[in-house]
């Protein structure tokens, strides 16, 4: 059972916009920034979004992040087949004094 | 170009100590903080802990009694030790810069006799 809650799966068709949610509490998302990671099969995760809505260099602007209260979202617009993979959210939890992850969302491009 | 590379035994016996090293190239380990994260096969990510260049640490409460981390600035490496391992500790172990700005490729550690 992960501290942050993500839907286990999401799907969309090419060109569509998909949103992946990440729900937490006041001790994590509610009071700390959220990061998002993308993990292609058999590879290490890579940072996709940091501090709620910032993109590292090299990440396409099709990817965007937002946060409101104790929830965060990752939006992927102009969906492409290469986006079909796993996504994780993470945040510092002040009560646990540690980083907590969501369980991950597997995105399928139909 | 900053690169991280994990190294260590791929097989550890139950109740023994898992020891991994992360070698950093292209950046100084004396800057930033460095983390360990693991992922059991087919499962999600679990944060193990982090170490600051000052020597300060934060560990996952569920692992805190068994975890220790250290830095070797002369070799630009940071290390993880996990004691009294069980099969539940079998996972791919990743080292990262910061909270996950950059990741090593990961190394599989299997706990088995």
Coordinates of C-alpha atoms in Angstrom, one line a residue:
Chain A
X1 CA 0.0 0.0 0.0
X2 CA 1.7 3.2 -1.2
X3 CA 1.4 6.5 0.7
X4 CA 0.6 8.3 -2.5
X5 CA -2.3 7.0 -4.5
X6 CA -2.2 6.7 -8.3
X7 CA -4.5 4.8 -10.6
X8 CA -2.8 1.6 -11.6
X9 CA -3.6 2.2 -15.3
X10 CA -4.5 4.9 -17.7
X11 CA -5.0 4.9 -21.5
X12 CA -5.5 7.2 -24.4
X13 CA -5.3 7.3 -28.2
X14 CA -2.5 8.9 -30.2
X15 CA -2.8 12.7 -30.1
X16 CA -5.1 12.7 -27.1
X17 CA -4.5 14.4 -23.8
X18 CA -4.2 12.1 -20.7
X19 CA -4.1 13.0 -17.1
X20 CA -2.6 10.9 -14.3
X21 CA -3.5 11.7 -10.8
X22 CA -1.6 11.4 -7.5
X23 CA -3.4 11.8 -4.2
X24 CA -1.7 12.3 -0.9
X25 CA -2.2 14.2 2.4
X26 CA -1.3 17.3 4.2
X27 CA 2.0 15.8 5.4
X28 CA 3.3 15.1 1.8
X29 CA 1.7 16.7 -1.2
X30 CA -0.1 19.2 0.8
X31 CA 3.1 20.8 2.1
X32 CA 5.9 19.6 -0.2
X33 CA 6.7 19.7 -3.9
X34 CA 5.9 16.8 -6.1
X35 CA 8.2 15.1 -8.6
X36 CA 7.1 12.8 -11.5
X37 CA 9.2 10.0 -13.0
X38 CA 8.9 8.1 -16.2
X39 CA 10.2 4.5 -16.3
X40 CA 10.6 2.7 -19.6
X41 CA 10.7 -1.1 -19.5
X42 CA 13.9 -2.5 -18.2
X43 CA 15.5 0.9 -17.6
X44 CA 16.0 3.3 -14.7
X45 CA 13.4 5.9 -14.0
X46 CA 14.1 9.4 -15.3
X47 CA 12.9 12.7 -13.8
X48 CA 10.0 14.1 -15.8
X49 CA 8.6 16.9 -13.7
X50 CA 10.2 18.5 -10.6
X51 CA 8.8 20.9 -8.0
X52 CA 5.2 20.3 -9.2
X53 CA 5.5 21.8 -12.7
X54 CA 9.1 22.2 -13.8
X55 CA 10.5 20.3 -16.7
X56 CA 14.2 19.3 -16.8
X57 CA 15.9 20.1 -20.0
X58 CA 15.2 17.6 -22.7
X59 CA 11.7 16.7 -21.5
X60 CA 9.2 17.7 -24.2
X61 CA 6.6 20.4 -23.3
X62 CA 3.9 17.8 -24.0
X63 CA 4.5 16.8 -20.4
X64 CA 3.2 19.2 -17.7
X65 CA 2.5 18.9 -14.0
X66 CA 0.2 20.7 -11.5
X67 CA -0.7 20.6 -7.9
X68 CA -3.7 21.6 -5.9
X69 CA -4.1 21.0 -2.2
X70 CA -3.2 17.4 -1.5
X71 CA -3.3 16.2 -5.1
X72 CA -1.1 16.4 -8.1
X73 CA -1.5 15.6 -11.7
X74 CA 0.7 14.8 -14.7
X75 CA -0.8 15.7 -18.0
X76 CA 0.5 14.4 -21.3
X77 CA -0.8 16.0 -24.4
X78 CA -0.4 14.9 -28.0
X79 CA 0.0 11.3 -26.8
X80 CA 2.5 9.3 -28.7
X81 CA 3.2 5.5 -28.7
X82 CA 6.5 6.1 -27.0
X83 CA 4.7 7.5 -24.0
X84 CA 3.4 4.0 -23.3
X85 CA 5.2 3.1 -20.0
X86 CA 5.1 3.6 -16.2
X87 CA 4.8 6.9 -14.4
X88 CA 5.5 7.5 -10.7
X89 CA 4.8 10.5 -8.4
X90 CA 6.8 11.2 -5.3
X91 CA 7.0 13.8 -2.5
X92 CA 8.7 14.3 0.8
X93 CA 6.5 13.3 3.8
X94 CA 7.1 15.4 6.8
X95 CA 5.4 13.0 9.2
X96 CA 7.4 10.0 8.0
X97 CA 10.6 12.1 7.4
X98 CA 11.1 10.4 4.1
X99 CA 10.3 10.4 0.5
X100 CA 7.1 8.6 -0.5
X101 CA 6.1 7.3 -3.9
X102 CA 2.9 6.5 -5.6
X103 CA 2.3 2.9 -6.7
X104 CA 2.8 3.8 -10.3
X105 CA 0.5 4.2 -13.3
X106 CA 0.9 2.1 -16.5
X107 CA -0.1 4.2 -19.5
X108 CA -1.4 2.4 -22.5
X109 CA -1.6 4.1 -25.9
X110 CA -4.4 2.4 -27.7
Chain B
X1 CA 28.1 14.5 -18.5
X2 CA 27.2 13.2 -15.1
X3 CA 27.0 9.5 -14.7
X4 CA 26.2 7.2 -11.7
X5 CA 27.1 3.5 -11.6
X6 CA 26.1 1.1 -8.9
X7 CA 28.3 -1.9 -8.1
X8 CA 28.3 -4.7 -5.6
X9 CA 27.5 -8.4 -5.1
X10 CA 24.5 -9.6 -7.0
X11 CA 23.8 -12.4 -4.5
X12 CA 23.6 -12.0 -0.8
X13 CA 22.8 -14.7 1.7
X14 CA 19.9 -14.3 4.2
X15 CA 20.8 -12.5 7.4
X16 CA 24.0 -11.2 5.9
X17 CA 24.8 -7.6 4.9
X18 CA 24.1 -6.1 1.5
X19 CA 26.8 -3.6 0.5
X20 CA 26.5 -1.4 -2.6
X21 CA 28.6 1.4 -3.9
X22 CA 27.7 4.2 -6.3
X23 CA 30.5 5.8 -8.3
X24 CA 29.8 9.3 -9.6
X25 CA 31.6 10.7 -12.6
X26 CA 31.2 14.2 -14.0
X27 CA 30.2 15.8 -10.8
X28 CA 31.5 16.2 -7.2
X29 CA 30.0 14.1 -4.5
X30 CA 30.7 17.0 -2.2
X31 CA 27.9 18.9 -3.8
X32 CA 24.2 18.0 -3.6
X33 CA 22.8 15.0 -1.8
X34 CA 22.6 11.4 -2.9
X35 CA 19.9 8.8 -2.5
X36 CA 19.2 5.1 -2.8
X37 CA 15.9 3.8 -4.1
X38 CA 15.0 0.2 -4.8
X39 CA 12.4 -1.7 -6.9
X40 CA 11.4 -5.3 -6.4
X41 CA 10.6 -7.1 -9.7
X42 CA 7.3 -6.0 -11.1
X43 CA 6.6 -3.6 -8.3
X44 CA 6.9 0.1 -7.5
X45 CA 9.7 2.3 -6.2
X46 CA 10.7 2.4 -2.6
X47 CA 12.9 5.1 -1.1
X48 CA 15.7 3.8 1.1
X49 CA 17.3 7.0 2.2
X50 CA 19.6 9.9 1.4
X51 CA 22.9 11.3 2.4
X52 CA 24.1 14.9 2.3
X53 CA 27.6 15.9 1.5
X54 CA 27.8 17.2 5.1
X55 CA 27.2 13.7 6.3
X56 CA 23.7 14.1 7.4
X57 CA 21.3 11.3 6.6
X58 CA 17.6 10.5 6.4
X59 CA 16.4 6.9 6.2
X60 CA 13.1 5.2 5.4
X61 CA 11.6 4.6 8.8
X62 CA 10.7 1.0 7.9
X63 CA 14.4 0.3 7.1
X64 CA 16.1 2.7 9.5
X65 CA 17.3 0.0 12.0
X66 CA 19.1 -1.8 9.2
X67 CA 20.4 0.9 6.9
X68 CA 23.5 3.0 6.9
X69 CA 25.0 5.2 4.2
X70 CA 28.4 6.8 3.8
X71 CA 30.4 9.0 1.4
X72 CA 34.0 8.6 0.2
X73 CA 35.0 11.9 -1.2
X74 CA 38.4 10.7 -2.2
X75 CA 36.8 8.2 -4.6
X76 CA 33.7 10.3 -5.4
X77 CA 31.6 7.4 -4.2
X78 CA 28.7 6.9 -1.8
X79 CA 27.7 3.6 -0.3
X80 CA 24.7 1.7 1.1
X81 CA 24.7 -1.0 3.7
X82 CA 21.6 -3.0 4.6
X83 CA 22.0 -5.6 7.4
X84 CA 20.1 -8.8 8.2
X85 CA 18.7 -9.1 4.7
X86 CA 15.8 -11.4 3.8
X87 CA 14.2 -12.4 0.5
X88 CA 12.0 -9.3 0.8
X89 CA 15.1 -7.2 0.2
X90 CA 15.6 -8.7 -3.3
X91 CA 15.3 -5.8 -5.7
X92 CA 17.0 -3.6 -8.2
X93 CA 18.8 -1.0 -6.3
X94 CA 19.3 2.5 -7.8
X95 CA 21.5 5.3 -6.7
X96 CA 20.4 8.8 -7.6
X97 CA 21.6 12.4 -7.5
X98 CA 19.3 14.4 -5.3
X99 CA 15.7 13.2 -5.2
X100 CA 16.1 11.6 -8.6
X101 CA 17.5 14.2 -10.8
X102 CA 19.7 11.6 -12.3
X103 CA 19.7 7.8 -11.8
X104 CA 22.2 5.0 -12.1
X105 CA 21.3 2.1 -14.3
X106 CA 20.5 0.0 -11.2
X107 CA 21.9 -3.3 -10.0
X108 CA 19.9 -6.4 -9.1
X109 CA 20.5 -7.8 -5.7
X110 CA 19.1 -11.2 -4.9
X111 CA 18.9 -12.5 -1.4
X112 CA 19.1 -16.3 -1.4
X113 CA 21.1 -19.1 0.2

